[in-house]
Amino acid sequence: MVDRSSGAEYVELGERSSPKLDKNQKVSVIPLVFLIFYEVSGGPFGIEDSVKAAGPLLALLGFLLVPFVWSVPEALITAELGTMFPENGGYVVWVSSALGPYWGFQQGWMKWLSGVIDNALYPVLFLDYLKSAIPELEGGLPRTITVLALTIVLTYMSYRGLTIVGWVAIFLGVFSLAPFIFMGFVAIPRLNPSRWLVMDLDHVNWSLFLNTLFWNLNYWDSISTLAGEVENPSKTLPKSLFYALLLVIFGYFFPLLVCTGAVPLDRELWTDGYFSDIAKMLGGVWLLTWVQAAAALSNMGMFLAEMSSDSFQLEGMATRGMLPELFAKRSRYGTPLVGTLLSASGVILLSWMSFQEIVAAENFLYCFGMIMEFIAFVKLRIDHPAESRPYKIPVGTIGSIIMCIPPTLTILVVLAFASFKVMVISMVAVMVGLVLEPCLRHSQRKRWFKYSIIADNHDYHSAYQ
């Protein structure tokens, strides 16, 4: 079908990702497991605030039980819809197919912005773990220069391709978790189980606690934006999500169990970087150095995974005519060049914010996107029950609705605890998206930019009729 106002050609259904993507090397199970691991977690670095906010018992229960309320439903929905629409763009495609391209664009805008904000955390965390060894990185010009240099180097690695990123993620994942397994053995003589049971409900910072849990347990859907790059996604994606879920829960719960049980509790000390201090108490300077190196490399892995997801999401949106064609152009390494540069620019612009501010703003935007995903999931079940789903969650329509209730309630709680500043900034960002989409459609009609749609895109709505 042809849109006469823009001259762009649009087509309807097609179940496979674009043929031009097939020439690039696909991602297999093991690299994909670690890419998901880094999209979601990357290890225990950044969970220290949960103990500061709520104490050991609530922190342990949070990272053991919340995954079943939030992470499991999100991972299952990602497995079903990611195999139903095995193409780059992920959740943008899901929402477009269920609610139409206008809301698909809003989903893409909020999730991309949330991802860029999330990625701005990793240079901050990187330096928070190194500043005890290099005090000059505490602030000022040295810190600014280091953040800029780190962002440039990691962006270049992301630019070089998903194959490199995937295998780097495997190495970084093993290296990041290894010191905590060793700490588990070293800590055995010092473990005091009574420390795990400490709880004081009168002194719980619920906002910090919930934001820390939510941030560390979300982003399971991010891997869907790379579905077009996955080898045999109908089998590889569900399997990789399952293995990654086990790895993430272990990577949080075990270090938290060891460290809260091995040292006397001082909640005020439990801030970013405290795991390295505990490592020094348990094993000396060499274990401190190992944990600091693991934290630094873990943040590199999270940056690479998020950057890949953000840039391929923009590429997926461009192949559906939501963004100008230049966002779909790939480098000689098969990576989206413009999307990578734009995402890196956003990271640099946001790197001045504090850790807690970044987490709160990212969570708020992410919540809006997840609500649309749940609506899209249920609506596709109702409107297209017979459509091919290589992996299908074994529940009916009523079961699908019930499954979405606990994570939706979690979202409402997180939104309720957001600060006024975060609410205002996030709502302004949402309104920018509501205005930006009509502006892009106007530029399309005026032919200021070239738009096109790849013929094999799978959709139930003709884009921008």
Coordinates of C-alpha atoms in Angstrom, one line a residue:
M1 CA 0.0 0.0 0.0
V2 CA 1.2 3.5 -0.7
D3 CA 0.8 6.7 1.4
R4 CA 0.1 9.3 -1.3
S5 CA 0.9 12.2 1.1
S6 CA 4.5 11.1 1.7
G7 CA 5.3 8.8 -1.2
A8 CA 6.4 6.1 1.2
E9 CA 5.4 2.5 0.5
Y10 CA 3.8 0.5 3.3
V11 CA 3.1 -3.2 3.6
E12 CA 1.3 -5.4 6.1
L13 CA 2.1 -8.7 7.6
G14 CA 5.3 -10.6 7.5
E15 CA 6.5 -12.9 10.2
R16 CA 10.3 -12.7 9.8
S17 CA 12.8 -10.0 10.5
S18 CA 14.3 -8.2 7.5
P19 CA 16.3 -10.3 5.0
K20 CA 19.0 -7.7 5.1
L21 CA 19.6 -8.5 8.7
D22 CA 20.3 -12.1 8.0
K23 CA 23.8 -11.4 6.6
N24 CA 25.0 -10.3 10.1
Q25 CA 26.1 -13.0 12.5
K26 CA 23.3 -14.0 14.9
V27 CA 23.5 -14.2 18.7
S28 CA 23.3 -17.7 20.2
V29 CA 22.1 -18.9 23.6
I30 CA 25.1 -18.4 25.8
P31 CA 26.0 -14.9 24.7
L32 CA 22.2 -14.0 24.8
V33 CA 22.0 -15.2 28.4
F34 CA 24.7 -12.9 29.5
L35 CA 23.4 -10.0 27.4
I36 CA 20.0 -10.4 29.2
F37 CA 22.0 -10.7 32.5
Y38 CA 23.6 -7.3 31.8
E39 CA 20.4 -5.7 30.5
V40 CA 18.8 -6.6 33.9
S41 CA 21.5 -6.9 36.5
G42 CA 25.2 -7.2 35.9
G43 CA 25.8 -8.5 39.4
P44 CA 25.1 -7.1 42.9
F45 CA 26.7 -3.7 42.3
G46 CA 24.1 -1.0 43.1
I47 CA 21.9 -3.1 45.5
E48 CA 23.6 -1.8 48.7
D49 CA 21.0 0.9 49.1
S50 CA 18.4 -1.8 49.8
V51 CA 20.1 -2.6 53.1
K52 CA 20.5 1.1 54.0
A53 CA 16.8 1.7 53.2
A54 CA 15.2 -1.3 54.9
G55 CA 17.7 -3.5 56.7
P56 CA 19.0 -7.0 55.9
L57 CA 15.8 -9.1 56.3
L58 CA 13.6 -6.9 54.0
A59 CA 16.5 -6.6 51.5
L60 CA 16.9 -10.4 51.3
L61 CA 13.2 -11.1 51.1
G62 CA 12.9 -8.4 48.4
F63 CA 15.5 -9.9 46.1
L64 CA 14.1 -13.4 46.7
L65 CA 10.4 -12.8 46.4
V66 CA 9.9 -9.7 44.2
P67 CA 11.4 -11.5 41.1
F68 CA 8.3 -13.8 41.2
V69 CA 5.9 -10.9 41.4
W70 CA 7.7 -8.7 38.8
S71 CA 10.5 -10.3 36.9
V72 CA 8.9 -13.7 36.1
P73 CA 5.7 -12.1 34.5
E74 CA 7.8 -9.6 32.5
A75 CA 10.2 -12.4 31.3
L76 CA 7.3 -14.6 30.3
I77 CA 5.6 -11.8 28.3
T78 CA 8.9 -11.0 26.7
A79 CA 9.3 -14.7 25.7
E80 CA 5.8 -14.9 24.1
L81 CA 5.7 -11.6 22.3
G82 CA 9.4 -11.7 21.4
T83 CA 8.9 -14.9 19.5
M84 CA 5.6 -13.8 18.1
F85 CA 7.4 -10.7 16.6
P86 CA 11.0 -11.8 16.0
E87 CA 12.3 -8.5 14.8
N88 CA 14.2 -5.4 16.1
G89 CA 12.0 -2.9 17.8
G90 CA 10.6 -5.4 20.4
Y91 CA 8.0 -3.7 22.6
V92 CA 7.5 -0.9 20.1
V93 CA 6.2 -3.6 17.6
W94 CA 4.0 -5.2 20.3
V95 CA 2.3 -1.9 21.3
S96 CA 2.0 -0.8 17.6
S97 CA 0.3 -4.1 16.7
A98 CA -2.1 -3.9 19.6
L99 CA -2.8 -0.2 19.9
G100 CA -1.6 1.4 16.7
P101 CA 1.5 3.2 15.6
Y102 CA 0.9 6.4 17.5
W103 CA 1.1 4.6 20.8
G104 CA 3.9 2.4 19.5
F105 CA 5.9 5.5 19.0
Q106 CA 5.1 6.7 22.5
Q107 CA 6.2 3.4 23.9
G108 CA 9.5 3.7 21.9
W109 CA 10.1 7.2 23.1
M110 CA 9.6 6.4 26.8
K111 CA 11.5 3.2 26.8
W112 CA 14.4 4.7 24.7
L113 CA 14.6 7.7 27.1
S114 CA 14.4 5.4 30.1
G115 CA 17.2 3.2 28.6
V116 CA 19.4 6.2 28.0
I117 CA 18.8 7.5 31.5
D118 CA 19.6 4.0 32.8
N119 CA 22.8 3.9 30.9
A120 CA 23.9 7.2 32.4
L121 CA 24.1 5.3 35.7
Y122 CA 27.0 3.0 34.7
P123 CA 29.8 5.5 34.4
V124 CA 28.6 6.9 37.7
L125 CA 28.7 3.5 39.4
F126 CA 32.0 2.7 37.7
L127 CA 33.6 5.7 39.4
D128 CA 31.8 5.2 42.7
Y129 CA 33.7 1.9 43.1
L130 CA 37.0 3.3 42.0
K131 CA 37.0 6.5 44.0
S132 CA 38.2 4.8 47.2
A133 CA 41.3 3.7 45.3
I134 CA 41.6 6.9 43.2
P135 CA 40.2 9.8 45.4
E136 CA 40.6 12.2 42.5
L137 CA 37.6 10.6 40.8
E138 CA 35.3 11.9 43.7
G139 CA 34.4 15.0 41.7
G140 CA 35.5 17.9 39.6
L141 CA 37.2 17.9 36.2
P142 CA 39.0 14.5 36.6
R143 CA 35.6 12.8 37.1
T144 CA 34.0 14.6 34.2
I145 CA 36.9 13.8 31.8
T146 CA 36.8 10.1 33.0
V147 CA 33.1 9.8 32.4
L148 CA 33.5 11.3 28.9
A149 CA 36.4 9.0 28.0
L150 CA 34.7 5.9 29.4
T151 CA 31.5 6.7 27.4
I152 CA 33.4 7.1 24.2
V153 CA 35.4 3.9 24.6
L154 CA 32.3 1.8 25.5
T155 CA 30.3 3.3 22.7
Y156 CA 33.0 2.3 20.2
M157 CA 32.9 -1.3 21.5
S158 CA 29.1 -1.3 21.1
Y159 CA 29.6 0.1 17.5
R160 CA 31.8 -2.8 16.7
G161 CA 28.9 -5.3 16.8
L162 CA 26.7 -7.6 18.9
T163 CA 29.0 -10.6 18.4
I164 CA 31.8 -8.9 20.2
V165 CA 29.4 -7.4 22.8
G166 CA 27.9 -10.9 23.5
W167 CA 31.2 -12.7 24.1
V168 CA 32.6 -9.7 26.1
A169 CA 29.5 -10.0 28.3
I170 CA 30.2 -13.7 29.0
F171 CA 33.8 -12.9 30.2
L172 CA 32.6 -9.9 32.2
G173 CA 29.7 -11.9 33.8
V174 CA 32.0 -14.7 35.0
F175 CA 34.6 -12.2 36.2
S176 CA 32.0 -10.0 38.0
L177 CA 30.4 -12.9 40.0
A178 CA 33.6 -14.8 40.8
P179 CA 34.8 -12.7 43.7
F180 CA 31.5 -13.1 45.5
I181 CA 31.6 -16.8 45.2
F182 CA 35.1 -16.7 46.8
M183 CA 33.8 -14.3 49.5
G184 CA 31.2 -16.9 50.3
F185 CA 33.9 -19.4 51.3
V186 CA 36.0 -16.8 53.1
A187 CA 33.0 -15.5 55.1
I188 CA 31.9 -18.9 56.4
P189 CA 33.7 -18.6 59.8
R190 CA 32.2 -15.1 60.3
L191 CA 28.6 -15.7 59.4
N192 CA 26.1 -14.9 62.1
P193 CA 22.6 -15.9 60.9
S194 CA 20.9 -13.6 63.5
R195 CA 22.1 -10.6 61.4
W196 CA 19.9 -11.7 58.5
L197 CA 16.8 -11.3 60.7
V198 CA 17.3 -7.6 61.6
M199 CA 14.2 -5.5 60.6
D200 CA 12.9 -2.2 61.9
L201 CA 9.7 -1.2 60.1
D202 CA 9.7 2.2 61.9
H203 CA 12.8 3.2 60.0
V204 CA 12.3 2.1 56.4
N205 CA 12.9 4.4 53.5
W206 CA 10.2 2.9 51.3
S207 CA 10.9 5.1 48.3
L208 CA 14.6 4.2 48.2
F209 CA 14.0 0.6 49.0
L210 CA 11.3 0.1 46.2
N211 CA 13.3 2.1 43.6
T212 CA 16.4 0.0 44.3
L213 CA 14.5 -3.3 44.0
F214 CA 12.6 -2.1 40.9
W215 CA 15.6 -0.8 39.1
N216 CA 17.7 -3.9 39.8
L217 CA 14.9 -6.3 38.7
N218 CA 13.5 -4.8 35.5
Y219 CA 14.5 -4.4 31.9
W220 CA 13.7 -8.1 30.9
D221 CA 11.9 -6.8 27.9
S222 CA 15.0 -4.8 26.6
I223 CA 16.4 -7.9 24.9
S224 CA 13.3 -7.9 22.6
T225 CA 14.7 -5.0 20.7
L226 CA 17.5 -7.3 19.5
A227 CA 15.1 -10.2 18.5
G228 CA 16.0 -9.7 14.8
E229 CA 19.7 -10.5 15.7
V230 CA 19.0 -13.7 17.5
E231 CA 19.7 -17.1 16.1
N232 CA 16.4 -19.1 15.9
P233 CA 14.6 -16.7 18.3
S234 CA 11.5 -19.0 18.8
K235 CA 13.7 -21.4 20.9
T236 CA 16.7 -19.3 21.8
L237 CA 14.9 -16.4 23.4
P238 CA 12.7 -18.3 25.9
K239 CA 15.5 -20.6 26.9
S240 CA 17.9 -17.7 27.4
L241 CA 15.4 -15.7 29.5
F242 CA 14.9 -18.7 31.8
Y243 CA 18.7 -19.2 32.4
A244 CA 19.2 -15.5 32.8
L245 CA 16.4 -15.3 35.4
L246 CA 18.2 -17.9 37.5
L247 CA 21.5 -16.2 37.1
V248 CA 20.1 -12.8 38.1
I249 CA 18.4 -14.1 41.3
F250 CA 21.6 -15.9 42.3
G251 CA 23.7 -12.8 41.5
Y252 CA 21.7 -10.7 43.9
F253 CA 20.7 -13.0 46.7
F254 CA 24.0 -14.9 47.4
P255 CA 26.3 -11.8 47.7
L256 CA 23.7 -10.1 49.9
L257 CA 23.3 -13.2 52.1
V258 CA 27.1 -13.5 52.5
C259 CA 27.8 -9.8 53.2
T260 CA 25.0 -9.1 55.6
G261 CA 25.7 -12.2 57.6
A262 CA 29.5 -11.7 57.7
V263 CA 29.9 -8.1 59.0
P264 CA 28.2 -6.2 61.9
L265 CA 25.3 -4.1 60.6
D266 CA 25.7 -0.3 60.1
R267 CA 22.9 0.7 57.7
E268 CA 24.5 4.1 57.0
L269 CA 27.5 2.4 55.5
W270 CA 25.4 0.4 52.9
T271 CA 25.8 2.8 50.0
D272 CA 27.3 2.3 46.4
G273 CA 30.7 0.8 46.7
Y274 CA 30.2 -0.9 50.1
F275 CA 30.7 -4.4 48.8
S276 CA 34.4 -3.5 48.1
D277 CA 34.8 -2.4 51.7
I278 CA 33.4 -5.7 53.0
A279 CA 35.8 -7.5 50.6
K280 CA 38.7 -5.7 52.3
M281 CA 37.4 -6.8 55.8
L282 CA 37.0 -10.4 54.7
G283 CA 40.0 -10.9 52.5
G284 CA 42.3 -7.9 52.6
V285 CA 43.4 -5.5 49.9
W286 CA 43.7 -8.1 47.1
L287 CA 40.0 -9.1 47.5
L288 CA 39.1 -5.4 47.6
T289 CA 41.0 -4.8 44.3
W290 CA 39.2 -7.8 42.7
V291 CA 35.8 -6.6 43.7
Q292 CA 36.5 -3.1 42.5
A293 CA 37.8 -4.5 39.2
A294 CA 34.7 -6.7 38.9
A295 CA 32.4 -3.7 39.7
A296 CA 34.1 -1.6 37.0
L297 CA 33.9 -4.3 34.4
S298 CA 30.3 -5.2 35.3
N299 CA 29.3 -1.6 34.7
M300 CA 31.1 -1.8 31.3
G301 CA 29.0 -4.9 30.5
M302 CA 25.7 -3.2 31.5
F303 CA 26.6 -0.1 29.5
L304 CA 27.3 -2.3 26.4
A305 CA 24.1 -4.3 26.7
E306 CA 21.9 -1.2 27.2
M307 CA 23.6 0.7 24.4
S308 CA 23.0 -2.2 22.0
S309 CA 19.4 -2.4 23.0
D310 CA 18.7 1.3 22.7
S311 CA 20.4 1.7 19.3
F312 CA 18.7 -1.4 17.8
Q313 CA 15.3 -0.1 19.1
L314 CA 15.8 3.1 17.2
E315 CA 16.7 1.0 14.1
G316 CA 13.6 -1.1 14.6
M317 CA 11.4 2.1 14.8
A318 CA 13.0 3.4 11.6
T319 CA 12.3 0.2 9.7
R320 CA 8.6 0.7 10.6
G321 CA 8.5 4.3 9.4
M322 CA 8.4 5.9 12.9
L323 CA 11.7 7.6 12.5
P324 CA 13.6 8.9 9.4
E325 CA 15.4 6.2 7.4
L326 CA 18.9 7.4 8.5
F327 CA 18.2 5.7 11.9
A328 CA 18.0 2.4 10.0
K329 CA 21.4 2.7 8.4
R330 CA 24.0 0.3 9.7
S331 CA 27.7 0.5 10.0
R332 CA 30.0 -2.0 8.3
Y333 CA 29.9 -4.0 11.6
G334 CA 26.1 -4.3 11.3
T335 CA 25.3 -1.9 14.1
P336 CA 22.9 1.2 13.9
L337 CA 25.3 4.1 13.6
V338 CA 23.0 7.1 14.2
G339 CA 21.1 5.3 17.0
T340 CA 24.4 4.5 18.8
L341 CA 25.7 8.1 18.5
L342 CA 22.3 9.5 19.7
S343 CA 22.1 7.2 22.6
A344 CA 25.7 8.0 23.6
S345 CA 25.0 11.7 23.5
G346 CA 22.1 11.3 25.8
V347 CA 24.2 9.4 28.3
I348 CA 26.8 12.2 28.3
L349 CA 24.2 14.9 28.8
L350 CA 22.6 13.0 31.8
S351 CA 25.8 11.9 33.6
W352 CA 25.8 15.0 35.9
M353 CA 22.8 13.6 37.8
S354 CA 23.2 11.7 41.1
F355 CA 22.7 7.9 41.3
Q356 CA 19.4 8.2 43.2
E357 CA 17.9 10.9 40.9
I358 CA 18.8 8.8 37.8
V359 CA 17.2 5.6 39.2
A360 CA 14.0 7.4 40.2
A361 CA 13.6 9.2 36.9
E362 CA 14.3 6.0 34.9
N363 CA 11.9 4.0 37.0
F364 CA 9.1 6.5 36.5
L365 CA 9.3 6.5 32.7
Y366 CA 9.8 2.7 32.6
C367 CA 6.6 2.2 34.5
F368 CA 4.5 4.0 31.9
G369 CA 6.0 1.8 29.2
M370 CA 5.4 -1.4 31.1
I371 CA 1.7 -0.5 31.6
M372 CA 1.3 -0.2 27.8
E373 CA 3.1 -3.6 27.3
F374 CA 0.7 -5.3 29.6
I375 CA -2.2 -3.8 27.8
A376 CA -0.7 -4.8 24.4
F377 CA -0.1 -8.4 25.7
V378 CA -3.7 -8.9 26.8
K379 CA -5.2 -7.1 23.8
L380 CA -3.2 -9.3 21.4
R381 CA -4.4 -12.4 23.2
I382 CA -8.0 -11.2 22.8
D383 CA -7.9 -9.9 19.3
H384 CA -5.5 -12.4 17.7
P385 CA -5.9 -15.7 19.6
A386 CA -5.0 -17.9 16.6
E387 CA -1.9 -16.0 15.6
S388 CA 1.3 -18.1 15.7
R389 CA 3.1 -17.9 19.0
P390 CA 6.2 -20.2 19.0
Y391 CA 6.3 -19.8 22.7
K392 CA 3.0 -19.3 24.5
I393 CA 2.5 -18.8 28.2
P394 CA 0.2 -21.7 29.2
V395 CA -2.7 -19.5 30.5
G396 CA -5.9 -18.3 28.7
T397 CA -7.2 -14.8 28.4
I398 CA -8.4 -14.6 32.0
G399 CA -5.1 -16.0 33.2
S400 CA -3.2 -13.4 31.1
I401 CA -5.1 -10.6 32.9
I402 CA -4.6 -12.1 36.3
M403 CA -0.9 -12.6 35.6
C404 CA -0.5 -8.8 34.8
I405 CA -2.2 -7.7 38.1
P406 CA 0.7 -8.2 40.5
P407 CA 3.3 -6.3 38.4
T408 CA 0.8 -3.6 37.7
L409 CA 0.2 -3.1 41.4
T410 CA 4.0 -3.0 41.8
I411 CA 4.2 -0.2 39.2
L412 CA 1.5 1.8 40.9
V413 CA 3.4 1.6 44.2
V414 CA 6.6 2.7 42.6
L415 CA 4.8 5.6 41.0
A416 CA 3.2 6.6 44.3
F417 CA 6.6 6.9 46.0
A418 CA 8.2 9.1 43.3
S419 CA 9.2 12.6 44.4
F420 CA 7.5 15.6 43.0
K421 CA 10.7 16.6 41.1
V422 CA 10.9 13.2 39.4
M423 CA 7.2 13.4 38.6
V424 CA 7.5 16.8 36.9
I425 CA 10.6 15.9 34.9
S426 CA 9.0 12.6 33.8
M427 CA 5.7 14.1 32.8
V428 CA 7.5 16.8 30.8
A429 CA 9.4 13.9 29.0
V430 CA 6.1 12.1 28.3
M431 CA 4.5 15.3 26.9
V432 CA 7.5 15.8 24.6
G433 CA 6.8 12.4 23.1
L434 CA 3.1 13.2 22.6
V435 CA 4.1 16.3 20.5
L436 CA 7.2 14.8 18.8
E437 CA 5.3 12.1 17.0
P438 CA 3.0 14.6 15.1
C439 CA 6.0 16.7 14.3
L440 CA 7.7 13.7 12.7
R441 CA 4.6 12.9 10.7
H442 CA 4.6 16.5 9.5
S443 CA 8.2 16.2 8.4
Q444 CA 7.3 13.1 6.5
R445 CA 4.4 14.8 4.7
K446 CA 6.7 17.7 3.8
R447 CA 9.4 15.3 2.7
W448 CA 12.0 16.9 4.9
F449 CA 13.4 13.5 5.8
K450 CA 13.2 10.2 4.0
Y451 CA 11.0 7.5 5.5
S452 CA 10.7 3.8 4.5
I453 CA 9.3 0.5 5.8
I454 CA 11.0 -2.8 5.4
A455 CA 8.6 -5.3 3.7
D456 CA 8.9 -8.1 6.2
N457 CA 7.7 -6.2 9.3
H458 CA 4.9 -8.0 11.2
D459 CA 2.1 -5.7 12.2
Y460 CA -1.7 -5.6 12.5
H461 CA -1.9 -1.9 11.7
S462 CA -0.9 -0.3 8.5
A463 CA 1.6 2.4 9.6
Y464 CA 0.4 5.9 9.4
Q465 CA -2.4 5.4 6.8

